[in-house]
mmCIF file of C-alpha atoms in Angstrom:
data_model
loop_
_atom_site.group_PDB
_atom_site.id
_atom_site.type_symbol
_atom_site.label_atom_id
_atom_site.label_comp_id
_atom_site.label_asym_id
_atom_site.label_seq_id
_atom_site.Cartn_x
_atom_site.Cartn_y
_atom_site.Cartn_z
ATOM 1 C CA MET P 1 7.823 5.298 21.222
ATOM 2 C CA HIS P 2 5.160 6.531 23.590
ATOM 3 C CA ASN P 3 3.541 3.733 25.574
ATOM 4 C CA GLY P 4 5.675 1.238 23.638
ATOM 5 C CA PHE P 5 5.276 -1.570 26.134
ATOM 6 C CA ALA P 6 1.509 -1.359 26.213
ATOM 7 C CA ILE P 7 1.245 -1.274 22.423
ATOM 8 C CA VAL P 8 3.549 -4.260 21.892
ATOM 9 C CA ALA P 9 1.861 -6.242 24.663
ATOM 10 C CA GLY P 10 -1.520 -5.434 23.159
ATOM 11 C CA LEU P 11 -0.374 -6.554 19.710
ATOM 12 C CA VAL P 12 1.013 -9.812 21.126
ATOM 13 C CA ILE P 13 -2.268 -10.557 22.902
ATOM 14 C CA PHE P 14 -4.228 -9.629 19.776
ATOM 15 C CA PHE P 15 -2.216 -11.979 17.524
ATOM 16 C CA ALA P 16 -2.320 -14.742 20.111
ATOM 17 C CA MET P 17 -6.098 -14.560 20.162
ATOM 18 C CA LEU P 18 -6.264 -14.256 16.380
ATOM 19 C CA THR P 19 -4.247 -17.419 15.824
ATOM 20 C CA ALA P 20 -5.600 -19.327 18.840
ATOM 21 C CA PRO P 21 -8.165 -21.352 16.860
ATOM 22 C CA PHE P 22 -5.482 -22.561 14.457
ATOM 23 C CA ALA P 23 -3.051 -23.400 17.249
ATOM 24 C CA LEU P 24 -5.729 -25.209 19.259
ATOM 25 C CA GLY P 25 -6.917 -26.957 16.140
ATOM 26 C CA THR P 26 -3.535 -28.543 15.440
ATOM 27 C CA MET P 27 -3.195 -29.609 19.037
ATOM 28 C CA THR P 28 -6.561 -31.336 19.300
ATOM 29 C CA LYS P 29 -7.721 -34.354 17.336
ATOM 30 C CA GLN P 30 -8.255 -34.375 13.618
ATOM 31 C CA TYR P 31 -11.913 -34.152 12.514
ATOM 32 C CA LYS P 32 -13.220 -37.534 11.554
ATOM 33 C CA GLU P 33 -16.238 -38.105 9.370
ATOM 34 C CA PRO P 34 -18.948 -39.813 11.363
ATOM 35 C CA GLU P 35 -19.428 -43.476 10.670
ATOM 36 C CA LEU P 36 -22.740 -43.962 9.014
ATOM 37 C CA LYS P 37 -24.835 -47.053 9.148
ATOM 38 C CA LEU P 38 -25.183 -48.075 5.526
ATOM 39 C CA PRO P 39 -28.023 -50.192 4.176
ATOM 40 C CA LYS P 40 -27.581 -53.911 4.622
ATOM 41 C CA ASN P 41 -29.275 -55.086 1.478
ATOM 42 C CA GLU P 42 -28.248 -52.406 -1.015
ATOM 43 C CA LYS P 43 -24.722 -51.755 -2.218
ATOM 44 C CA GLU P 44 -25.449 -48.802 -4.478
ATOM 45 C CA CYS P 45 -27.347 -45.592 -3.888
ATOM 46 C CA ILE P 46 -29.380 -44.016 -6.674
ATOM 47 C CA GLU P 47 -26.256 -42.092 -7.688
ATOM 48 C CA SER P 48 -22.585 -42.599 -6.735
ATOM 49 C CA THR P 49 -21.664 -42.130 -3.088
ATOM 50 C CA GLU P 50 -19.415 -39.204 -3.887
ATOM 51 C CA TRP P 51 -22.136 -37.492 -5.906
ATOM 52 C CA MET P 52 -24.751 -38.088 -3.225
ATOM 53 C CA ARG P 53 -22.477 -36.736 -0.524
ATOM 54 C CA ASN P 54 -22.079 -33.478 -2.423
ATOM 55 C CA ASN P 55 -25.477 -33.135 -4.019
ATOM 56 C CA HIS P 56 -28.159 -34.873 -1.954
ATOM 57 C CA MET P 57 -29.572 -31.567 -0.774
ATOM 58 C CA GLN P 58 -29.986 -30.196 -4.295
ATOM 59 C CA LEU P 59 -31.357 -33.535 -5.443
ATOM 60 C CA LEU P 60 -33.952 -33.637 -2.656
ATOM 61 C CA ASN P 61 -34.867 -30.049 -3.382
ATOM 62 C CA GLU P 62 -35.428 -30.852 -7.052
ATOM 63 C CA TRP P 63 -37.218 -34.090 -6.218
ATOM 64 C CA ARG P 64 -39.801 -32.337 -4.107
ATOM 65 C CA ASP P 65 -40.651 -29.876 -6.867
ATOM 66 C CA TRP P 66 -40.686 -32.543 -9.563
ATOM 67 C CA ALA P 67 -42.960 -34.847 -7.603
ATOM 68 C CA LEU P 68 -45.300 -32.350 -6.045
ATOM 69 C CA ARG P 69 -45.471 -29.479 -8.503
ATOM 70 C CA ASP P 70 -44.774 -31.140 -11.855
ATOM 71 C CA GLY P 71 -46.346 -34.484 -10.968
ATOM 72 C CA LYS P 72 -43.292 -36.318 -12.336
ATOM 73 C CA ARG P 73 -42.488 -39.046 -9.884
ATOM 74 C CA THR P 74 -40.052 -41.287 -11.754
ATOM 75 C CA TYR P 75 -36.363 -40.387 -11.651
ATOM 76 C CA THR P 76 -33.809 -41.792 -14.087
ATOM 77 C CA ASN P 77 -30.280 -41.780 -12.696
ATOM 78 C CA HIS P 78 -27.005 -41.290 -14.582
ATOM 79 C CA LYS P 79 -26.855 -45.008 -15.347
ATOM 80 C CA GLY P 80 -30.382 -45.086 -16.730
ATOM 81 C CA LYS P 81 -31.979 -46.889 -13.800
ATOM 82 C CA GLU P 82 -35.396 -45.679 -12.662
ATOM 83 C CA PHE P 83 -36.518 -44.803 -9.154
ATOM 84 C CA THR P 84 -39.725 -43.518 -7.622
ATOM 85 C CA ILE P 85 -39.271 -40.013 -6.309
ATOM 86 C CA SER P 86 -40.029 -40.135 -2.610
ATOM 87 C CA LEU P 87 -37.951 -39.282 0.430
ATOM 88 C CA GLN P 88 -40.108 -41.340 2.734
ATOM 89 C CA ASN P 89 -40.751 -44.322 0.489
ATOM 90 C CA THR P 90 -37.609 -44.591 -1.631
ATOM 91 C CA CYS P 91 -34.641 -43.100 0.267
ATOM 92 C CA MET P 92 -35.739 -44.293 3.666
ATOM 93 C CA LYS P 93 -36.606 -47.808 2.517
ATOM 94 C CA CYS P 94 -32.856 -48.476 2.223
ATOM 95 C CA HIS P 95 -31.614 -46.050 4.846
ATOM 96 C CA GLU P 96 -33.655 -47.603 7.576
ATOM 97 C CA SER P 97 -32.666 -45.214 10.302
ATOM 98 C CA LYS P 98 -32.738 -41.452 10.328
ATOM 99 C CA ALA P 99 -30.735 -41.379 13.568
ATOM 100 C CA ASP P 100 -27.943 -43.587 12.211
ATOM 101 C CA PHE P 101 -27.762 -42.021 8.788
ATOM 102 C CA CYS P 102 -29.085 -38.475 8.373
ATOM 103 C CA ASP P 103 -28.583 -37.179 11.888
ATOM 104 C CA LYS P 104 -24.961 -38.229 12.292
ATOM 105 C CA CYS P 105 -23.617 -35.874 9.628
ATOM 106 C CA HIS P 106 -26.221 -33.198 10.171
ATOM 107 C CA ASN P 107 -25.450 -33.015 13.877
ATOM 108 C CA ASP P 108 -21.732 -32.814 13.168
ATOM 109 C CA ALA P 109 -22.222 -30.083 10.628
ATOM 110 C CA GLY P 110 -24.742 -28.225 12.740
ATOM 111 C CA VAL P 111 -27.417 -28.452 10.066
ATOM 112 C CA SER P 112 -31.022 -29.096 10.948
ATOM 113 C CA PRO P 113 -33.165 -29.465 7.843
ATOM 114 C CA TYR P 114 -36.890 -29.474 8.551
ATOM 115 C CA CYS P 115 -37.710 -32.497 6.373
ATOM 116 C CA TRP P 116 -38.872 -34.486 9.379
ATOM 117 C CA ASP P 117 -41.336 -31.889 10.588
ATOM 118 C CA CYS P 118 -43.668 -33.482 8.034
ATOM 119 C CA HIS P 119 -42.109 -36.624 6.610
ATOM 120 C CA VAL P 120 -42.249 -39.680 8.791
ATOM 121 C CA GLN P 121 -38.887 -41.209 9.604
ATOM 122 C CA PRO P 122 -38.524 -44.983 9.309
ATOM 123 C CA GLU P 123 -38.195 -45.289 13.095
ATOM 124 C CA GLY P 124 -41.737 -43.953 13.360
ATOM 125 C CA LEU P 125 -42.874 -41.021 15.453
ATOM 126 C CA LYS P 126 -42.605 -41.084 19.205
ATOM 127 C CA MET N 1 -12.425 -9.016 -46.796
ATOM 128 C CA LYS N 2 -12.935 -5.374 -45.939
ATOM 129 C CA ASN N 3 -14.800 -4.709 -42.755
ATOM 130 C CA SER N 4 -17.699 -2.786 -44.124
ATOM 131 C CA ARG N 5 -21.251 -2.307 -43.050
ATOM 132 C CA ARG N 6 -22.271 -4.532 -45.979
ATOM 133 C CA THR N 7 -20.259 -7.555 -44.768
ATOM 134 C CA PHE N 8 -21.443 -7.064 -41.204
ATOM 135 C CA ILE N 9 -25.089 -7.124 -42.273
ATOM 136 C CA LYS N 10 -24.420 -10.224 -44.419
ATOM 137 C CA LEU N 11 -22.855 -12.081 -41.488
ATOM 138 C CA ALA N 12 -25.645 -11.006 -39.149
ATOM 139 C CA GLY N 13 -28.161 -12.342 -41.653
ATOM 140 C CA ILE N 14 -26.416 -15.711 -41.824
ATOM 141 C CA ALA N 15 -26.270 -15.902 -38.028
ATOM 142 C CA ALA N 16 -29.975 -15.088 -37.737
ATOM 143 C CA ALA N 17 -30.789 -17.787 -40.298
ATOM 144 C CA GLY N 18 -28.719 -20.266 -38.295
ATOM 145 C CA LEU N 19 -30.605 -19.405 -35.106
ATOM 146 C CA ALA N 20 -33.897 -19.887 -36.899
ATOM 147 C CA VAL N 21 -32.848 -23.338 -38.112
ATOM 148 C CA ALA N 22 -31.563 -24.720 -34.822
ATOM 149 C CA PRO N 23 -33.092 -22.702 -32.009
ATOM 150 C CA ARG N 24 -33.594 -25.681 -29.710
ATOM 151 C CA LYS N 25 -29.967 -26.736 -29.867
ATOM 152 C CA VAL N 26 -28.795 -23.238 -28.962
ATOM 153 C CA LEU N 27 -31.317 -22.419 -26.263
ATOM 154 C CA ALA N 28 -31.746 -25.800 -24.608
ATOM 155 C CA SER N 29 -28.147 -26.542 -23.827
ATOM 156 C CA GLY N 30 -28.169 -29.462 -21.425
ATOM 157 C CA GLY N 31 -31.558 -28.561 -19.975
ATOM 158 C CA GLN N 32 -32.859 -32.113 -19.902
ATOM 159 C CA GLU N 33 -34.664 -33.178 -16.772
ATOM 160 C CA PRO N 34 -34.062 -36.774 -15.733
ATOM 161 C CA VAL N 35 -37.668 -37.166 -14.614
ATOM 162 C CA LYS N 36 -40.917 -38.369 -16.071
ATOM 163 C CA VAL N 37 -44.459 -39.198 -15.064
ATOM 164 C CA ASN N 38 -44.967 -42.626 -13.473
ATOM 165 C CA ALA N 39 -45.703 -45.334 -15.997
ATOM 166 C CA THR N 40 -48.615 -46.565 -13.882
ATOM 167 C CA ALA N 41 -50.202 -43.129 -13.388
ATOM 168 C CA VAL N 42 -53.748 -42.411 -14.542
ATOM 169 C CA HIS N 43 -54.243 -39.286 -16.604
ATOM 170 C CA ALA N 44 -57.050 -36.868 -17.346
ATOM 171 C CA LYS N 45 -57.437 -33.470 -18.908
ATOM 172 C CA HIS N 46 -59.585 -32.391 -15.980
ATOM 173 C CA TRP N 47 -60.361 -34.600 -13.000
ATOM 174 C CA ALA N 48 -63.866 -34.350 -11.619
ATOM 175 C CA MET N 49 -66.046 -36.111 -9.079
ATOM 176 C CA VAL N 50 -69.760 -36.864 -9.036
ATOM 177 C CA VAL N 51 -71.347 -37.717 -5.692
ATOM 178 C CA ASP N 52 -74.586 -39.655 -5.796
ATOM 179 C CA THR N 53 -76.430 -38.281 -2.766
ATOM 180 C CA THR N 54 -79.318 -40.671 -3.332
ATOM 181 C CA LYS N 55 -76.932 -43.413 -2.239
ATOM 182 C CA LEU N 56 -74.630 -41.521 0.094
ATOM 183 C CA HIS N 57 -76.465 -39.204 2.467
ATOM 184 C CA THR N 58 -76.085 -40.355 6.037
ATOM 185 C CA ALA N 59 -73.616 -38.934 8.515
ATOM 186 C CA GLU N 60 -72.388 -42.419 9.426
ATOM 187 C CA ALA N 61 -71.639 -43.410 5.833
ATOM 188 C CA ILE N 62 -69.835 -40.118 5.135
ATOM 189 C CA ASP N 63 -67.890 -40.297 8.389
ATOM 190 C CA LYS N 64 -66.695 -43.739 7.396
ATOM 191 C CA LEU N 65 -65.262 -42.332 4.151
ATOM 192 C CA ALA N 66 -63.759 -39.413 6.070
ATOM 193 C CA ALA N 67 -62.080 -41.865 8.417
ATOM 194 C CA VAL N 68 -60.480 -43.675 5.473
ATOM 195 C CA CYS N 69 -59.321 -40.393 3.930
ATOM 196 C CA HIS N 70 -58.055 -38.961 7.194
ATOM 197 C CA HIS N 71 -56.208 -42.134 8.057
ATOM 198 C CA ILE N 72 -54.259 -42.453 4.801
ATOM 199 C CA HIS N 73 -53.380 -38.750 4.824
ATOM 200 C CA ASN N 74 -52.507 -38.603 8.523
ATOM 201 C CA VAL N 75 -55.026 -35.836 9.164
ATOM 202 C CA PRO N 76 -55.074 -34.997 12.889
ATOM 203 C CA LYS N 77 -58.277 -35.311 14.934
ATOM 204 C CA ILE N 78 -58.989 -32.019 16.649
ATOM 205 C CA GLU N 79 -62.324 -30.958 18.113
ATOM 206 C CA GLY N 80 -63.656 -27.432 17.981
ATOM 207 C CA LYS N 81 -62.530 -24.348 16.121
ATOM 208 C CA LYS N 82 -59.032 -25.618 15.384
ATOM 209 C CA GLU N 83 -60.436 -28.622 13.556
ATOM 210 C CA VAL N 84 -58.565 -29.975 10.526
ATOM 211 C CA LYS N 85 -60.690 -31.674 7.895
ATOM 212 C CA TRP N 86 -60.324 -32.981 4.360
ATOM 213 C CA LEU N 87 -63.696 -34.670 3.992
ATOM 214 C CA TRP N 88 -66.704 -33.905 6.171
ATOM 215 C CA HIS N 89 -70.491 -33.678 6.070
ATOM 216 C CA ASP N 90 -73.023 -30.897 6.445
ATOM 217 C CA THR N 91 -76.719 -30.113 5.958
ATOM 218 C CA TYR N 92 -78.432 -29.114 2.723
ATOM 219 C CA ALA N 93 -78.806 -25.499 3.862
ATOM 220 C CA HIS N 94 -75.101 -25.208 4.590
ATOM 221 C CA SER N 95 -73.977 -27.097 1.509
ATOM 222 C CA PHE N 96 -76.221 -25.389 -1.044
ATOM 223 C CA PRO N 97 -77.281 -22.091 0.551
ATOM 224 C CA GLU N 98 -78.387 -20.492 -2.717
ATOM 225 C CA GLN N 99 -80.325 -23.493 -3.949
ATOM 226 C CA GLU N 100 -82.627 -23.843 -0.987
ATOM 227 C CA ASN N 101 -86.358 -23.448 -1.176
ATOM 228 C CA PRO N 102 -88.909 -23.720 1.611
ATOM 229 C CA HIS N 103 -90.865 -26.502 -0.047
ATOM 230 C CA LEU N 104 -87.995 -28.846 -0.845
ATOM 231 C CA ALA N 105 -88.801 -32.538 -0.519
ATOM 232 C CA GLU N 106 -88.331 -33.389 3.119
ATOM 233 C CA GLU N 107 -86.245 -36.400 2.284
ATOM 234 C CA VAL N 108 -83.748 -34.240 0.383
ATOM 235 C CA HIS N 109 -83.783 -31.558 3.022
ATOM 236 C CA GLU N 110 -82.898 -34.060 5.716
ATOM 237 C CA ARG N 111 -79.942 -35.534 3.850
ATOM 238 C CA VAL N 112 -76.415 -34.628 4.798
ATOM 239 C CA PHE N 113 -73.843 -34.114 2.082
ATOM 240 C CA PRO N 114 -70.207 -35.134 1.821
ATOM 241 C CA LEU N 115 -68.079 -32.023 1.384
ATOM 242 C CA LEU N 116 -64.481 -31.694 0.286
ATOM 243 C CA CYS N 117 -62.247 -29.363 -1.691
ATOM 244 C CA ASN N 118 -64.087 -28.633 -4.929
ATOM 245 C CA HIS N 119 -60.936 -28.383 -7.056
ATOM 246 C CA CYS N 120 -62.513 -25.427 -8.835
ATOM 247 C CA GLU N 121 -61.835 -24.676 -12.459
ATOM 248 C CA ASN N 122 -61.388 -21.067 -11.419
ATOM 249 C CA PRO N 123 -59.911 -21.371 -7.924
ATOM 250 C CA PRO N 124 -59.865 -18.157 -5.858
ATOM 251 C CA CYS N 125 -57.376 -19.704 -3.402
ATOM 252 C CA VAL N 126 -54.758 -19.980 -6.144
ATOM 253 C CA ARG N 127 -55.339 -16.393 -7.212
ATOM 254 C CA VAL N 128 -54.749 -14.988 -3.737
ATOM 255 C CA CYS N 129 -51.839 -17.177 -2.582
ATOM 256 C CA PRO N 130 -48.790 -14.896 -2.402
ATOM 257 C CA THR N 131 -46.221 -17.690 -2.574
ATOM 258 C CA LYS N 132 -47.909 -19.955 -5.130
ATOM 259 C CA ALA N 133 -47.935 -22.666 -2.482
ATOM 260 C CA THR N 134 -51.378 -23.587 -3.719
ATOM 261 C CA PHE N 135 -51.591 -24.043 -7.446
ATOM 262 C CA GLN N 136 -53.681 -25.645 -10.144
ATOM 263 C CA ARG N 137 -52.159 -28.596 -11.923
ATOM 264 C CA PRO N 138 -52.719 -29.021 -15.668
ATOM 265 C CA ASP N 139 -55.160 -31.837 -14.865
ATOM 266 C CA GLY N 140 -57.348 -29.455 -12.861
ATOM 267 C CA ILE N 141 -56.389 -30.577 -9.377
ATOM 268 C CA VAL N 142 -55.793 -27.718 -6.963
ATOM 269 C CA ALA N 143 -52.750 -28.877 -5.047
ATOM 270 C CA MET N 144 -50.918 -27.647 -1.972
ATOM 271 C CA ASP N 145 -47.149 -27.406 -1.694
ATOM 272 C CA TYR N 146 -46.595 -27.379 2.051
ATOM 273 C CA HIS N 147 -42.928 -26.595 1.503
ATOM 274 C CA ARG N 148 -43.907 -23.148 0.313
ATOM 275 C CA CYS N 149 -46.905 -22.389 2.510
ATOM 276 C CA ILE N 150 -46.192 -19.485 4.845
ATOM 277 C CA GLY N 151 -49.466 -19.830 6.721
ATOM 278 C CA CYS N 152 -50.906 -16.441 5.771
ATOM 279 C CA ARG N 153 -54.360 -18.026 5.291
ATOM 280 C CA TYR N 154 -55.319 -15.783 2.359
ATOM 281 C CA CYS N 155 -56.445 -18.969 0.613
ATOM 282 C CA MET N 156 -58.801 -19.725 3.486
ATOM 283 C CA ALA N 157 -60.301 -16.280 3.129
ATOM 284 C CA GLY N 158 -60.532 -16.799 -0.621
ATOM 285 C CA CYS N 159 -62.229 -20.198 -0.519
ATOM 286 C CA PRO N 160 -66.023 -19.807 -0.535
ATOM 287 C CA TYR N 161 -66.503 -23.397 0.660
ATOM 288 C CA GLY N 162 -64.461 -23.492 3.871
ATOM 289 C CA SER N 163 -62.522 -26.367 2.406
ATOM 290 C CA ARG N 164 -59.228 -25.398 3.955
ATOM 291 C CA SER N 165 -57.963 -25.953 7.470
ATOM 292 C CA PHE N 166 -55.105 -24.329 9.290
ATOM 293 C CA ASN N 167 -52.729 -26.258 11.500
ATOM 294 C CA TRP N 168 -52.852 -24.041 14.585
ATOM 295 C CA GLY N 169 -50.871 -26.437 16.714
ATOM 296 C CA GLU N 170 -48.423 -29.251 16.149
ATOM 297 C CA PRO N 171 -50.583 -31.683 14.096
ATOM 298 C CA ARG N 172 -48.669 -34.693 15.357
ATOM 299 C CA LEU N 173 -49.903 -34.145 18.894
ATOM 300 C CA ASN N 174 -53.390 -35.044 17.699
ATOM 301 C CA LEU N 175 -52.450 -38.060 15.629
ATOM 302 C CA ASP N 176 -52.553 -41.660 16.693
ATOM 303 C CA LEU N 177 -48.830 -42.200 16.212
ATOM 304 C CA ALA N 178 -49.087 -45.964 16.508
ATOM 305 C CA ASN N 179 -51.581 -46.063 13.678
ATOM 306 C CA LEU N 180 -49.905 -43.727 11.192
ATOM 307 C CA ASN N 181 -49.752 -44.222 7.439
ATOM 308 C CA PRO N 182 -45.966 -44.376 6.968
ATOM 309 C CA GLU N 183 -46.293 -43.801 3.210
ATOM 310 C CA PHE N 184 -47.641 -40.258 3.544
ATOM 311 C CA PRO N 185 -46.174 -37.291 5.433
ATOM 312 C CA THR N 186 -47.941 -35.464 8.229
ATOM 313 C CA ARG N 187 -48.177 -31.690 8.124
ATOM 314 C CA MET N 188 -46.400 -29.196 10.298
ATOM 315 C CA ARG N 189 -47.629 -26.344 12.432
ATOM 316 C CA GLY N 190 -48.533 -23.165 10.567
ATOM 317 C CA VAL N 191 -49.561 -24.492 7.162
ATOM 318 C CA VAL N 192 -52.930 -24.665 5.461
ATOM 319 C CA GLU N 193 -54.180 -27.972 4.186
ATOM 320 C CA LYS N 194 -57.046 -29.590 2.358
ATOM 321 C CA CYS N 195 -58.152 -32.532 0.232
ATOM 322 C CA ASN N 196 -55.755 -33.200 -2.640
ATOM 323 C CA PHE N 197 -58.027 -35.458 -4.755
ATOM 324 C CA CYS N 198 -55.512 -38.182 -3.798
ATOM 325 C CA VAL N 199 -52.842 -37.063 -6.279
ATOM 326 C CA GLU N 200 -50.438 -39.521 -4.683
ATOM 327 C CA ARG N 201 -52.844 -42.366 -5.490
ATOM 328 C CA LEU N 202 -53.573 -41.160 -9.040
ATOM 329 C CA ALA N 203 -49.801 -41.173 -9.597
ATOM 330 C CA VAL N 204 -49.712 -44.918 -9.007
ATOM 331 C CA GLY N 205 -52.879 -45.701 -10.927
ATOM 332 C CA LYS N 206 -55.341 -45.848 -8.038
ATOM 333 C CA MET N 207 -58.606 -43.971 -7.647
ATOM 334 C CA PRO N 208 -59.112 -41.572 -4.726
ATOM 335 C CA ALA N 209 -59.591 -43.365 -1.425
ATOM 336 C CA CYS N 210 -63.106 -42.042 -0.766
ATOM 337 C CA VAL N 211 -64.251 -43.035 -4.250
ATOM 338 C CA GLU N 212 -62.888 -46.521 -3.738
ATOM 339 C CA ALA N 213 -64.517 -46.840 -0.324
ATOM 340 C CA SER N 214 -67.868 -45.371 -1.397
ATOM 341 C CA GLU N 215 -69.056 -48.582 -3.098
ATOM 342 C CA GLY N 216 -70.276 -46.857 -6.230
ATOM 343 C CA ALA N 217 -71.782 -43.760 -4.626
ATOM 344 C CA MET N 218 -68.964 -41.575 -5.940
ATOM 345 C CA HIS N 219 -67.711 -41.384 -9.508
ATOM 346 C CA PHE N 220 -64.364 -40.047 -10.581
ATOM 347 C CA GLY N 221 -62.984 -39.379 -14.029
ATOM 348 C CA ASP N 222 -62.081 -37.029 -16.837
ATOM 349 C CA LEU N 223 -64.543 -34.187 -17.318
ATOM 350 C CA LYS N 224 -63.121 -33.336 -20.731
ATOM 351 C CA ASP N 225 -63.545 -36.861 -22.076
ATOM 352 C CA PRO N 226 -67.133 -37.335 -23.376
ATOM 353 C CA ASP N 227 -66.841 -41.109 -22.939
ATOM 354 C CA SER N 228 -65.690 -41.019 -19.327
ATOM 355 C CA GLU N 229 -67.699 -42.347 -16.419
ATOM 356 C CA VAL N 230 -68.338 -38.926 -14.913
ATOM 357 C CA ARG N 231 -69.637 -37.520 -18.189
ATOM 358 C CA LYS N 232 -71.916 -40.511 -18.583
ATOM 359 C CA VAL N 233 -73.343 -39.952 -15.104
ATOM 360 C CA LEU N 234 -73.647 -36.197 -15.649
ATOM 361 C CA ARG N 235 -75.528 -36.847 -18.876
ATOM 362 C CA GLU N 236 -77.984 -39.213 -17.252
ATOM 363 C CA LYS N 237 -78.634 -37.565 -13.899
ATOM 364 C CA PHE N 238 -79.493 -34.045 -12.787
ATOM 365 C CA THR N 239 -76.664 -32.572 -10.784
ATOM 366 C CA ILE N 240 -75.937 -29.366 -8.911
ATOM 367 C CA ARG N 241 -72.737 -27.761 -7.717
ATOM 368 C CA ARG N 242 -72.068 -25.687 -4.624
ATOM 369 C CA LYS N 243 -72.503 -21.896 -4.691
ATOM 370 C CA PRO N 244 -72.710 -21.361 -8.465
ATOM 371 C CA SER N 245 -72.828 -17.582 -8.024
ATOM 372 C CA ALA N 246 -69.273 -17.578 -6.691
ATOM 373 C CA GLY N 247 -68.173 -18.351 -10.256
ATOM 374 C CA THR N 248 -65.529 -20.803 -9.192
ATOM 375 C CA GLU N 249 -66.830 -23.706 -11.324
ATOM 376 C CA PRO N 250 -66.394 -26.571 -8.850
ATOM 377 C CA SER N 251 -65.286 -29.945 -10.183
ATOM 378 C CA VAL N 252 -67.408 -31.784 -7.617
ATOM 379 C CA TYR N 253 -70.976 -32.446 -8.745
ATOM 380 C CA TYR N 254 -73.876 -33.674 -6.617
ATOM 381 C CA ILE N 255 -76.696 -35.894 -7.896
ATOM 382 C CA ILE N 256 -79.800 -34.831 -5.974
#
């Protein structure tokens, strides 16, 4: 084989780099979900925790259209309980802190939704 | 059964009959929305406002109402060309340019008039908005969806009343952050905004803030209901609207 050494060395380096993230990943710590500060006075969210974890973004997206565009501001959850549709006045009345609730996961996941460009977080604006 | 054209047509006929009997069941499979209108909301076929300018015609009185409106909607205070306003006042000549005459009663000519979004029956802003961020609700209110506004300002060009403001800068820089209304959002940079006839208050059964604060100088109600307060006032008093030749059919009427 012409230039055999160079080719094999190149392949070794290539595969080492290709698999490096996996190798490094097993060596370093396991990813842990951030610990959120849950509401003190409420035990249950408007839907189940699992459902909210997966679907809160779709729910908020639908809420904003329902409230603002359709003028329908009362939401009935899967159990038949009614809530007023409002990020600022319903969600954030229980989740008293944006920094301790929203931001923790969003920062971890590298997501920055622009909800708070307009809506006022419970901590108030600086 | 033999597979003939005759049997196929028979079966197709039966299927079509079935569709005609239960079209909702077939088409609306699980399309139920878990939302409804607030139980406490007030309703109208077409919301309208009548301003009694015999009672409300001084800059101070109008500014007081504007302060109430601007406070509950977190409207920033900016001086000059980048001003943001939902409710403001102006002279007769500026408010009713087509209805001016040189021999108008001096008292009327010297009045100032409260101005706001007219919530037109035929709103040009809605027609020109490319993203449908501004839209007309079934109850006549011309609303803004800031989530969809791309800040192109076509609506501002379309509005013959100058009722819309553009957020040139970060609106929060010009807000008194210690004295914010935490129930209502602020706006962001790069969106157009205007009076919303207090839709958020109508949804909980309250009247618009300016109407409530006006001590009877403003009337609000259903234009399509002949027994409503606004229709009663319109029947009894002579009223004009702004720029009738624009053909926008404003829902804000002025008693002169």
